[in-house]
Coordinates of N, CA and C in Angstrom, one line a residue:
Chain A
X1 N 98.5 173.2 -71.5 CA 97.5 173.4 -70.6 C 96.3 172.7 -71.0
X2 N 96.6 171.8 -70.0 CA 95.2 171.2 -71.5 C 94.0 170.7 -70.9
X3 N 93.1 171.0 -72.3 CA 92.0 170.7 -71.7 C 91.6 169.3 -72.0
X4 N 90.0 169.1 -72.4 CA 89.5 168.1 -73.3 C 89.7 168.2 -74.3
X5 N 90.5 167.6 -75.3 CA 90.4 167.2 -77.0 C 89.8 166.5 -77.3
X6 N 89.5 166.9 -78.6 CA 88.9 165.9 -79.3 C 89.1 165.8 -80.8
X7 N 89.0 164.7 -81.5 CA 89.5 164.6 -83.1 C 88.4 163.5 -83.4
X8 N 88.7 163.9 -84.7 CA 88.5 165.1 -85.5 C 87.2 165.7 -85.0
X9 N 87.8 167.4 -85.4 CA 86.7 167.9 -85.2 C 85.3 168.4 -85.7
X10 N 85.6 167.9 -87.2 CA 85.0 167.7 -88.5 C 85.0 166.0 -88.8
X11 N 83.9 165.5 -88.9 CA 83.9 165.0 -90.1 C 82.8 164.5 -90.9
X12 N 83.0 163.9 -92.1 CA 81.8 163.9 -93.2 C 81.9 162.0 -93.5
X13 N 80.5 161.6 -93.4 CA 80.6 160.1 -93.8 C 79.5 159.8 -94.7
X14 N 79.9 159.6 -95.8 CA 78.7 158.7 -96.4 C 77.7 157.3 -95.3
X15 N 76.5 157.9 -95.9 CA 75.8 156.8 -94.8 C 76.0 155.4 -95.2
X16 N 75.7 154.6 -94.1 CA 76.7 153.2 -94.2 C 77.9 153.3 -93.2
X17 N 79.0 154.0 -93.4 CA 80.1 154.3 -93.3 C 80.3 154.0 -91.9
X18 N 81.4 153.6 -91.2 CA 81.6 153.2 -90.1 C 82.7 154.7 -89.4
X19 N 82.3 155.5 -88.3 CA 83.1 156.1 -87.9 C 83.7 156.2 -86.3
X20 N 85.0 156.8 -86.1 CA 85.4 156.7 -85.0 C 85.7 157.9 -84.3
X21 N 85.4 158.4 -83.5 CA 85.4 160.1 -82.6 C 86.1 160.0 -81.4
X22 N 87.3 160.6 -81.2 CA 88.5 160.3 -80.3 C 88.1 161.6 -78.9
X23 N 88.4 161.0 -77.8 CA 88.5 161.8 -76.6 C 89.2 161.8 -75.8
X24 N 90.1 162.8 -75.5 CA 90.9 163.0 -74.9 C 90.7 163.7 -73.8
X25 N 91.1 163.0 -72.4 CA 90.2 164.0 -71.4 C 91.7 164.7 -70.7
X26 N 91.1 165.4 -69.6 CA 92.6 166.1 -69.0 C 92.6 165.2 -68.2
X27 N 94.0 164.9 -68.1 CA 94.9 164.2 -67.4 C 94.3 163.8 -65.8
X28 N 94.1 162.2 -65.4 CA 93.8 162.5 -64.0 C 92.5 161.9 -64.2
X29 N 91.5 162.9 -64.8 CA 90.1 162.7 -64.6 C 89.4 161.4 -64.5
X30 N 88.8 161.2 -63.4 CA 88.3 159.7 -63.4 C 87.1 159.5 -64.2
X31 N 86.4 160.5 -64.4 CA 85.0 160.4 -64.9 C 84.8 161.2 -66.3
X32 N 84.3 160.6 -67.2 CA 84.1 160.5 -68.8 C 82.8 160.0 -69.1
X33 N 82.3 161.4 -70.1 CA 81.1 161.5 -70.2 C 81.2 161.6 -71.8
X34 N 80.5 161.2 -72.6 CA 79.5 161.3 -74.1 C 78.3 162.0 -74.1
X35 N 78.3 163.2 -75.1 CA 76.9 163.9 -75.1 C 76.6 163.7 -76.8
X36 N 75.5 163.9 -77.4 CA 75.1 164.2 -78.4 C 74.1 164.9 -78.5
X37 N 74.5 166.0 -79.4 CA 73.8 167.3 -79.2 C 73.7 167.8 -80.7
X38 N 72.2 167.7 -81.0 CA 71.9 167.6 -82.4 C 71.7 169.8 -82.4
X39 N 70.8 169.9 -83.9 CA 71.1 171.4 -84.1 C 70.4 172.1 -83.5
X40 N 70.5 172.9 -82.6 CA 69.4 173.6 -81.8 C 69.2 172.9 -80.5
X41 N 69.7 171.8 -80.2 CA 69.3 171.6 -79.1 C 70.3 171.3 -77.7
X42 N 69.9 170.6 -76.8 CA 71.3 170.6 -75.6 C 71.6 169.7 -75.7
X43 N 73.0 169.2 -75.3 CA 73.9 167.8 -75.2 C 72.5 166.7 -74.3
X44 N 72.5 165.9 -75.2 CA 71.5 164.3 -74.3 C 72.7 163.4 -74.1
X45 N 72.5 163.0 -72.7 CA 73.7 162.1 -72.5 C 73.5 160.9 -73.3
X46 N 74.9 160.4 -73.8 CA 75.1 159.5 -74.4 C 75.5 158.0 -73.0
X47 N 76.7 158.2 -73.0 CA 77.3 157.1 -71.8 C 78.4 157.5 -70.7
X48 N 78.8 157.2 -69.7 CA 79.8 157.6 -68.9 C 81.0 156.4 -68.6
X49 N 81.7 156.8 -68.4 CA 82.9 155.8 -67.7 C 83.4 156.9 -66.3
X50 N 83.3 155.1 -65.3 CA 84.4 155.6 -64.2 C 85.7 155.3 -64.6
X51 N 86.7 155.8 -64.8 CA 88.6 154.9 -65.1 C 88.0 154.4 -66.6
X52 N 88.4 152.9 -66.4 CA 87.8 152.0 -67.6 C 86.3 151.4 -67.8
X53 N 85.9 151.9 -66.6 CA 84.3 150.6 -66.4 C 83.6 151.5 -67.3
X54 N 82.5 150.9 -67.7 CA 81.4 151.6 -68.5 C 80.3 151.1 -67.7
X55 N 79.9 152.2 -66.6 CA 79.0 152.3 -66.0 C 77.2 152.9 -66.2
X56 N 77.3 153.5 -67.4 CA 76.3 154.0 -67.8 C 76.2 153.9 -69.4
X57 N 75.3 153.4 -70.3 CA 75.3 153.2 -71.0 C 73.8 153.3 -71.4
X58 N 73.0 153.8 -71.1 CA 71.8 154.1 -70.9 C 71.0 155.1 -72.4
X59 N 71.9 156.0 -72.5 CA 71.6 157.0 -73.8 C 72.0 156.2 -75.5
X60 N 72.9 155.5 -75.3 CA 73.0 154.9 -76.8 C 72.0 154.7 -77.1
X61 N 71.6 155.5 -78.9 CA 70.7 155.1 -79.1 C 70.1 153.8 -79.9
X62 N 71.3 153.2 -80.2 CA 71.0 152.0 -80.8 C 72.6 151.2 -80.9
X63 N 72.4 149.9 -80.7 CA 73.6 148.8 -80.9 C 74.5 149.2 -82.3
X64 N 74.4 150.5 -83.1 CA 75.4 150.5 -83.9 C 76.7 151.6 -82.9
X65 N 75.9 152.2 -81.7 CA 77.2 152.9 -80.8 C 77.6 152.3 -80.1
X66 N 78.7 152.6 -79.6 CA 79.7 151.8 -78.9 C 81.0 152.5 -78.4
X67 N 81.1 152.6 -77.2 CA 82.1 153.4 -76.6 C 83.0 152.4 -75.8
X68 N 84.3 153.0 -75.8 CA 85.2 152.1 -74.7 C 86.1 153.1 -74.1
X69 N 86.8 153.2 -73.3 CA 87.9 153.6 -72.6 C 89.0 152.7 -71.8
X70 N 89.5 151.9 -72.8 CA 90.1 150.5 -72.4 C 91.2 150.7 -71.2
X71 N 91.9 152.0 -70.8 CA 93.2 151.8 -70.2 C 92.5 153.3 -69.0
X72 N 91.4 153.7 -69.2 CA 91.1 154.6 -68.2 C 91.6 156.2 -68.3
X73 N 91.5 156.8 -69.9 CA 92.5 157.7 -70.0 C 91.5 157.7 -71.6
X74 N 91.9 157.8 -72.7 CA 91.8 158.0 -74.1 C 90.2 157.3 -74.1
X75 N 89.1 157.8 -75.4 CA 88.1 157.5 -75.1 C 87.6 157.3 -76.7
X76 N 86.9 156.3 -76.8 CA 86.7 156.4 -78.7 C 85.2 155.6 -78.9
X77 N 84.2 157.1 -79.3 CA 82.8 156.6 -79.6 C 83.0 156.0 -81.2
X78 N 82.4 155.1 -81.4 CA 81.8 154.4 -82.2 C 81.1 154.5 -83.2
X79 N 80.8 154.4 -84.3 CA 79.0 154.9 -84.8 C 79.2 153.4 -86.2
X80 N 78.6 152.6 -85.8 CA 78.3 151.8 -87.2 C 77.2 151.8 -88.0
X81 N 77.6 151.9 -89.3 CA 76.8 151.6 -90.0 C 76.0 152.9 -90.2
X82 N 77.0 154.2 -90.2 CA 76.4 155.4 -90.1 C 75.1 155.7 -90.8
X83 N 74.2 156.6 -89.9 CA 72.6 157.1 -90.9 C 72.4 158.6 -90.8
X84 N 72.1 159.3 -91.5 CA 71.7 160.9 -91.2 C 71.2 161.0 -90.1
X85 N 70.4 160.4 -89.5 CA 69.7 160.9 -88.0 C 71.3 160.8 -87.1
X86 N 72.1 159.8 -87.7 CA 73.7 160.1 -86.8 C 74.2 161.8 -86.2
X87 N 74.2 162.3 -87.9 CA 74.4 163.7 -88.0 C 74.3 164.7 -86.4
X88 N 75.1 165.0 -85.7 CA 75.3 166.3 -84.6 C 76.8 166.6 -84.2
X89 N 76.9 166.6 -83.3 CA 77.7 167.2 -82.8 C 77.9 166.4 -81.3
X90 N 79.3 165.8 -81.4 CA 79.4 165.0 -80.3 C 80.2 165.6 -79.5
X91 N 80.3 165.2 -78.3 CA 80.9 166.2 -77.3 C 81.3 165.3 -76.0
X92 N 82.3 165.4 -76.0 CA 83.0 164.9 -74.6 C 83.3 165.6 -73.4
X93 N 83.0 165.0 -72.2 CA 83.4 165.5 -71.0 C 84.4 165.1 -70.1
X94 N 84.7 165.6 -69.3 CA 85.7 164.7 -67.9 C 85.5 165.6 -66.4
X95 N 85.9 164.8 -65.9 CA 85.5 165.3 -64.6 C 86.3 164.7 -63.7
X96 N 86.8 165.3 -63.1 CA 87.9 164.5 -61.6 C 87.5 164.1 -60.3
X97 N 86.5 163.5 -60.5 CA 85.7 162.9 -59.4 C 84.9 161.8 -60.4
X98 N 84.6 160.6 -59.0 CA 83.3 159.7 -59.8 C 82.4 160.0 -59.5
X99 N 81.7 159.5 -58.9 CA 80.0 159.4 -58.7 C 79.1 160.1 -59.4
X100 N 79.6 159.8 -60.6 CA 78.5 160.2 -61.9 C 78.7 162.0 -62.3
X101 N 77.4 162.1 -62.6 CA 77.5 163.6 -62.9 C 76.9 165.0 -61.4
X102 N 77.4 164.3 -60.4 CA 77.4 165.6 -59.1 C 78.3 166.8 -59.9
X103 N 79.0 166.6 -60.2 CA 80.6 167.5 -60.2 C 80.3 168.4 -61.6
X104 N 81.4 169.7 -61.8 CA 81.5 170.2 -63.1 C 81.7 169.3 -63.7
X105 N 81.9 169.6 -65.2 CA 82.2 169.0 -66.1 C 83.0 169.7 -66.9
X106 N 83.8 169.6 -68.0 CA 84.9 170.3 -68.2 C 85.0 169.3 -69.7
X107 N 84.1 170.5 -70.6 CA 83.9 169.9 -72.1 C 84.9 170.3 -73.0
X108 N 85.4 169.3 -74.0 CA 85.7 169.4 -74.9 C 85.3 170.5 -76.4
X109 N 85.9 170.5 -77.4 CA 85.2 171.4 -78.1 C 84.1 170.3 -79.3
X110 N 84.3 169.4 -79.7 CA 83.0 168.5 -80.1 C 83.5 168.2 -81.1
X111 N 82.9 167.0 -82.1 CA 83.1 166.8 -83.1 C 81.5 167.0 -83.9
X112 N 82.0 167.4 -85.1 CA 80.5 167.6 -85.8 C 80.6 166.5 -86.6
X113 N 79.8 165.7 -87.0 CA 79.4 164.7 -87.9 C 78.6 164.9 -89.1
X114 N 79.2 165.1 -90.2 CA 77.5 165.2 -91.6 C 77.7 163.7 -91.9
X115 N 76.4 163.1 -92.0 CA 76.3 162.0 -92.7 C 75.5 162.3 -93.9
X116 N 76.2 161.8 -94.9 CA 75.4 162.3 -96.2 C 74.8 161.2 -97.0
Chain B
X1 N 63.2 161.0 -62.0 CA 63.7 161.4 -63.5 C 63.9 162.9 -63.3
X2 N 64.6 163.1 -64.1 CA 65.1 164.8 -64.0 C 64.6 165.4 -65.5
X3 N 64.5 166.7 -65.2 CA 64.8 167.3 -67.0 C 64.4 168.8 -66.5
X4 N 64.9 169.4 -67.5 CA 65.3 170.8 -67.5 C 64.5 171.6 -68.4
X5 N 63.4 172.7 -68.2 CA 62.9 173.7 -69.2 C 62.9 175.0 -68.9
X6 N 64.1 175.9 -70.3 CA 64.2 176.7 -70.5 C 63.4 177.4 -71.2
X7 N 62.9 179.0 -70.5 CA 61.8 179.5 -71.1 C 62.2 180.3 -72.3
X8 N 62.3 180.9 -73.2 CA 63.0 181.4 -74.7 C 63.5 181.0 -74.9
X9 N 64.0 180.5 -76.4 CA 64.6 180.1 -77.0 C 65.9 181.4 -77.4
X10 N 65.6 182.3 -77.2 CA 66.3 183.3 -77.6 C 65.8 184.3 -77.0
X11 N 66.8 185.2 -76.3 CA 67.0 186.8 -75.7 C 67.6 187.4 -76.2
X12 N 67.2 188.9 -76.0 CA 68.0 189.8 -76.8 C 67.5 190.8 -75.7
X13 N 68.9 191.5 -75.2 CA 68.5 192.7 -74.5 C 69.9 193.7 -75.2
X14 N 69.5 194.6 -74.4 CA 70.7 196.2 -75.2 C 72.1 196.3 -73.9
X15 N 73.1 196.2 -74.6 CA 74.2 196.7 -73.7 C 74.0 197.5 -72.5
X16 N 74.2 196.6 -71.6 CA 74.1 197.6 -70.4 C 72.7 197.3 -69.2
X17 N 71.8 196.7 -70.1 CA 70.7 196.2 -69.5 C 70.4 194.9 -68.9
X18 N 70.0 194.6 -68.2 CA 69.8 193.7 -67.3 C 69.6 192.1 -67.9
X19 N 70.3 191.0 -67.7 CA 70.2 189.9 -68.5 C 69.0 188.7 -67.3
X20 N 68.0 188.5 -68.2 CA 67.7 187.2 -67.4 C 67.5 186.2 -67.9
X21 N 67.8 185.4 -67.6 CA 67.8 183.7 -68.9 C 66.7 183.0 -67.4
X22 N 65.6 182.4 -67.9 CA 65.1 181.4 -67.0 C 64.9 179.9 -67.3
X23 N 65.2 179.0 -66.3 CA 65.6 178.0 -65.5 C 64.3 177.2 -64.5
X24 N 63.5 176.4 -65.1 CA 62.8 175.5 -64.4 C 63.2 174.0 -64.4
X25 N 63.6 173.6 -63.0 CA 63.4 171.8 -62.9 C 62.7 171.3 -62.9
X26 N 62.8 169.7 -63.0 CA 62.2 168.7 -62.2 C 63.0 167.8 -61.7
X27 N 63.1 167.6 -60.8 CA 63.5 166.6 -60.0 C 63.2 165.9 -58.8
X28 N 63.3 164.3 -58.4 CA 62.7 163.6 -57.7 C 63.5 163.8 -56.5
X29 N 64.7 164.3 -56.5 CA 65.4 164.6 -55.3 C 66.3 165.0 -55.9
X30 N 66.7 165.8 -54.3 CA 67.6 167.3 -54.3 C 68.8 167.5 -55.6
X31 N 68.3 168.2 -56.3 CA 69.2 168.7 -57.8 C 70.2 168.9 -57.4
X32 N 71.3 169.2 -58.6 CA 72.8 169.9 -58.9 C 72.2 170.2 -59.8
X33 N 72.2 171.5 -59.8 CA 72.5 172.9 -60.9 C 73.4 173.5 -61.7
X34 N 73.0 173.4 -62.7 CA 74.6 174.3 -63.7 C 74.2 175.1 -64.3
X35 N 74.8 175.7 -64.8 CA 74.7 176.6 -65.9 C 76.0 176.7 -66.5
X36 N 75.7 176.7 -68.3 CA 76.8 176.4 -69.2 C 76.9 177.5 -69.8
X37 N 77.8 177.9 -70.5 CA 77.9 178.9 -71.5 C 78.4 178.7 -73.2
X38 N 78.0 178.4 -74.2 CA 78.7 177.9 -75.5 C 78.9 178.9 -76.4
X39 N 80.0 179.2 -76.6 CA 80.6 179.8 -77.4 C 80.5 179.9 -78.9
X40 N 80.2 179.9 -79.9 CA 80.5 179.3 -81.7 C 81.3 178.4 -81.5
X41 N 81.5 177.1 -82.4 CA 82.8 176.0 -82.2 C 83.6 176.1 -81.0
X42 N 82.7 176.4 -79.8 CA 83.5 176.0 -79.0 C 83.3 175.1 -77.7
X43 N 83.5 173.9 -76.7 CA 82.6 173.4 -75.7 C 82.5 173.9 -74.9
X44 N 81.2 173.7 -73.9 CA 80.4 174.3 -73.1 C 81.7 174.8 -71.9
X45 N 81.3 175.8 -71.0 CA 82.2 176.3 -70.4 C 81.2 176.4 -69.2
X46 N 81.3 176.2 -67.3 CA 80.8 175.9 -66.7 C 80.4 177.7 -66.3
X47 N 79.2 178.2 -65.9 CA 79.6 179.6 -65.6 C 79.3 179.5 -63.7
X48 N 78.2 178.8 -63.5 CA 78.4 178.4 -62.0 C 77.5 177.7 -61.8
X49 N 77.2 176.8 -60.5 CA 76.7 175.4 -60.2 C 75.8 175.4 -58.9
X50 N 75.1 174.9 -58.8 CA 73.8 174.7 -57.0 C 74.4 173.2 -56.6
X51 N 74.8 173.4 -55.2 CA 75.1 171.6 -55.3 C 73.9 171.8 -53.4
X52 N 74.9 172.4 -52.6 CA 74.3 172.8 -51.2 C 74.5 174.0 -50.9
X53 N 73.9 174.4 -49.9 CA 74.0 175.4 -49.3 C 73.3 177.0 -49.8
X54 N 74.2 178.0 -49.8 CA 73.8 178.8 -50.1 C 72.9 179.1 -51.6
X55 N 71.7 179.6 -51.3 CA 70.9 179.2 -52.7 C 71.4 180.5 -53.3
X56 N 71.8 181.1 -53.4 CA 72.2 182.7 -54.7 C 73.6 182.0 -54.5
X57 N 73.9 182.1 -55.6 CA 75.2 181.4 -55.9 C 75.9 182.5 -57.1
X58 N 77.1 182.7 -57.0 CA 77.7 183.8 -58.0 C 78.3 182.8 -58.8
X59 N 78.4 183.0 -60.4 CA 79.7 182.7 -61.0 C 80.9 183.5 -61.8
X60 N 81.3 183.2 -62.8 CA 82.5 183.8 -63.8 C 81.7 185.1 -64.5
X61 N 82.0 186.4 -64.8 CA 81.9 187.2 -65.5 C 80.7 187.8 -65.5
X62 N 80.4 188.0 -63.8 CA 79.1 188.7 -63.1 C 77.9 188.2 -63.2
X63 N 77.7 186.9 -63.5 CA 76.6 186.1 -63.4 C 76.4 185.5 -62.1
X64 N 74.8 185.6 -62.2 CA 74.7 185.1 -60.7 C 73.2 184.1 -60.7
X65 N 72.8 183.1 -60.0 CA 71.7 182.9 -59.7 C 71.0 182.4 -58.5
X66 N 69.9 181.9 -58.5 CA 69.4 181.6 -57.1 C 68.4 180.4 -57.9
X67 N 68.7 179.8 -56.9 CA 67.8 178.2 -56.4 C 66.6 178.4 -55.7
X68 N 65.3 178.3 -56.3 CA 64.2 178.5 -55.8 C 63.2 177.1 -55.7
X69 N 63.5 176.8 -54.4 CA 63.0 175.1 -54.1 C 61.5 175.1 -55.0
X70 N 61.0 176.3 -53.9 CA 59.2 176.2 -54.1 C 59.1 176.4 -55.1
X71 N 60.0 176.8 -55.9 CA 59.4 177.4 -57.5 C 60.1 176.5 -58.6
X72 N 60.8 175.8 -58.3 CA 61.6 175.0 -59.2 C 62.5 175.6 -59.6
X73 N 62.9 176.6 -59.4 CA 63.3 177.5 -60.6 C 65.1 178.0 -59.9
X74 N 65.7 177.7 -61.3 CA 67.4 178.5 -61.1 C 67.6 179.5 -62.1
X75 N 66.9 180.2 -62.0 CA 67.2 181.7 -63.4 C 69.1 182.4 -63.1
X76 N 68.9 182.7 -64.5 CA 70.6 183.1 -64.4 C 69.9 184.5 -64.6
X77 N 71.0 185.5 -63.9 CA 70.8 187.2 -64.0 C 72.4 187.7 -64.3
X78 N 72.4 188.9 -64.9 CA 73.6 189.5 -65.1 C 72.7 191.4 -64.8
X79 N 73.4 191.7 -64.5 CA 72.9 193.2 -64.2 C 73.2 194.3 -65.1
X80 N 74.5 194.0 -65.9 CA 74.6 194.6 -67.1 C 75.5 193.7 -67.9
X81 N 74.5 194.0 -69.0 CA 75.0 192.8 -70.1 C 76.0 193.9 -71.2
X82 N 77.2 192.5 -71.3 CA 78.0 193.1 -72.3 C 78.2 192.2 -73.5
X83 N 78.9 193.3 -74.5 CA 78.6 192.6 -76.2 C 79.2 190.9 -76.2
X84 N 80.1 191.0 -75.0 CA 81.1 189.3 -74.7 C 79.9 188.6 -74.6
X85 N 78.9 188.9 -73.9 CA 78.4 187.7 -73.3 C 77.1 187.2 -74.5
X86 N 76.8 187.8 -75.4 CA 76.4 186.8 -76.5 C 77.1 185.6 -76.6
X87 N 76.1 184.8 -76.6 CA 76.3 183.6 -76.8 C 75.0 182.3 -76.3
X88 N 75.4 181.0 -76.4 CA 74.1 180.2 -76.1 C 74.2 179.6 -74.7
X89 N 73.3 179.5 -73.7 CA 73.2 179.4 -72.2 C 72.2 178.1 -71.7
X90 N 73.0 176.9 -71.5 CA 72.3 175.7 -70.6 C 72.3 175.8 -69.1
X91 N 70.5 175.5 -69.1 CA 70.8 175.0 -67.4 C 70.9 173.6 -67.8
X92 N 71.6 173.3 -66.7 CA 71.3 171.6 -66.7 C 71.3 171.2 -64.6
X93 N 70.3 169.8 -64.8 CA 70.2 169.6 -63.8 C 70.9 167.4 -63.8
X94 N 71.2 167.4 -62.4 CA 71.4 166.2 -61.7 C 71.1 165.8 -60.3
X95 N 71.8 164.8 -60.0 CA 71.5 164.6 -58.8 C 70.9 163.0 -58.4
X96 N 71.1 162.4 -57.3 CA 71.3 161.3 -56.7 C 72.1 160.6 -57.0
X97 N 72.4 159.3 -57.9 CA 72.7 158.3 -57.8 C 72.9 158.1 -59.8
X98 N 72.4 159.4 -60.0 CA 72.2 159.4 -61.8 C 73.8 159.4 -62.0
X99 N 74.2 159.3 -63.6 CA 75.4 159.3 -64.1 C 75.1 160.7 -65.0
X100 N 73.5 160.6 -65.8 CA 73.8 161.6 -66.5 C 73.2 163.1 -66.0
X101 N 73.7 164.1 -66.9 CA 72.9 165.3 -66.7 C 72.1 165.3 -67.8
X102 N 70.9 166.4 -67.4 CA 69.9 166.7 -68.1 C 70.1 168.0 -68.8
X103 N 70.2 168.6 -69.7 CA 70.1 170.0 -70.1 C 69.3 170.4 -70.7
X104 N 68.4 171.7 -70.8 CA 67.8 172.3 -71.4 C 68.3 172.1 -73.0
X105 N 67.2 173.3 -73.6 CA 67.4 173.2 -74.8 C 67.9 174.6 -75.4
X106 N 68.2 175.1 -74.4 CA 69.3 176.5 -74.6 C 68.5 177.8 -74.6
X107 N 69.4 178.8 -73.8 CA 68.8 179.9 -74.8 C 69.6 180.6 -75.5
X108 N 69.5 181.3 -76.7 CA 70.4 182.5 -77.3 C 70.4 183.5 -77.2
X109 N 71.3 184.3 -76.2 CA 71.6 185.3 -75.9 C 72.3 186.8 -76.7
X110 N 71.5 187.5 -77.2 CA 71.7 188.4 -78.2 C 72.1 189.9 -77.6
X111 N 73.3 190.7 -77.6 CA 73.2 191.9 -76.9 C 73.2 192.8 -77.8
X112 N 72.7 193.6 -77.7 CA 72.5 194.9 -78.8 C 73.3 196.4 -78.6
X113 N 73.8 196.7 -79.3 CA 74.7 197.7 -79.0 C 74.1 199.1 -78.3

């Protein structure tokens, strides 16, 4: 029954370090969302995909993120050249409809990132 | 532009007592409303949504709210709060032509035995 996955759901990088955060949406869903949601506070959009297009890309906060969803299905944020302000909690969405964020959304459980 | 302010950072009421979490927008045109619910290690879970129509809107596990144009405002209510429903509560808002949503900054919902 599945929902959104995500892997790992831990992990720890020395800063510098180049990391990769996997998302798996449920099956079908055309629309895929990136949140980053530091401690205390609410998910800030990161980026969205319709299928494979990357339609929104507006929240990255800098040219070391980088998201793709090459085949319209599997989803893999980026982070180069990791820094402690990296540090939160990333969180993925999907949704079975396009047109952005009208619709529920139907979250993953998140990956937490320490950069040390 | 959109964005979302949640009034407390943290609620605490007593089993059985009346829950209100509040909910103010902004938005340049006609919102979508949600309300999230997050668990410990777990992702957000939708509890119910404003898109059209009827403004008191019910969702999952006797929560309910209402859309208040002139006031900006989508407050979540529960009538009696149970020990389950601790936990942390986003509004979030959308709407037009945007990709992303906006969410508050949460509240934490504390029930007291």
């Amino acid at each position: 029954g599945a929902g959104v996955s995500q892997s790992p759901r831990y992990k720890v990088a020395k800063r510098g370090q180049d990391v990769a955060l996997r998302c798996d949406p449920i099956s079908g869903h055309v629309s895929l969302f990136w949140y980053q949601q530091a401690l205390g506070q609410g998910p800030e959009f990161l980026t969205y995909f319709q299928n494979e297009a990357q339609l929104d890309k507006s929240g990255l906060p800098s040219d070391r993120f980088f998201a793709e969803r090459p085949e319209g299905s599997v989803s893999t944020l980026k982070i180069q050249r990791t820094q402690q302000e990296d540090s939160a909690v990333y969180l993925c969405a999907s949704s079975p409809y396009g047109r952005g964020a009208r619709y529920e959304q139907y979250f993953g459980p998140g990956t937490r990132l320490t950069v040390t | 532009a959109q964005s979302v302010t949640q009034l407390g950072s943290h609620v605490s009421v007593s089993e059985g007592a009346l829950v209100l979490l509040r909910c103010n927008y902004s938005s340049s045109v006609p919102p979508y409303l949600f309300w999230y619910v997050q668990y410990p290690n777990q992702g957000l879970q939708l509890l119910l949504k404003y898109t059209t129509g009827a403004t008191l809107v019910k969702g999952i596990n006797g929560f309910e709210a209402e859309f208040k144009k002139s006031e900006t405002s989508f407050h979540l209510t529960k009538p009696s709060a149970h020990m389950s429903d601790a936990a942390e509560y986003f509004c979030a808002v959308s709407g037009g032509g945007n990709n992303d949503m906006r969410f508050g900054a949460g509240t934490r919902l504390t029930v007291k035995p």
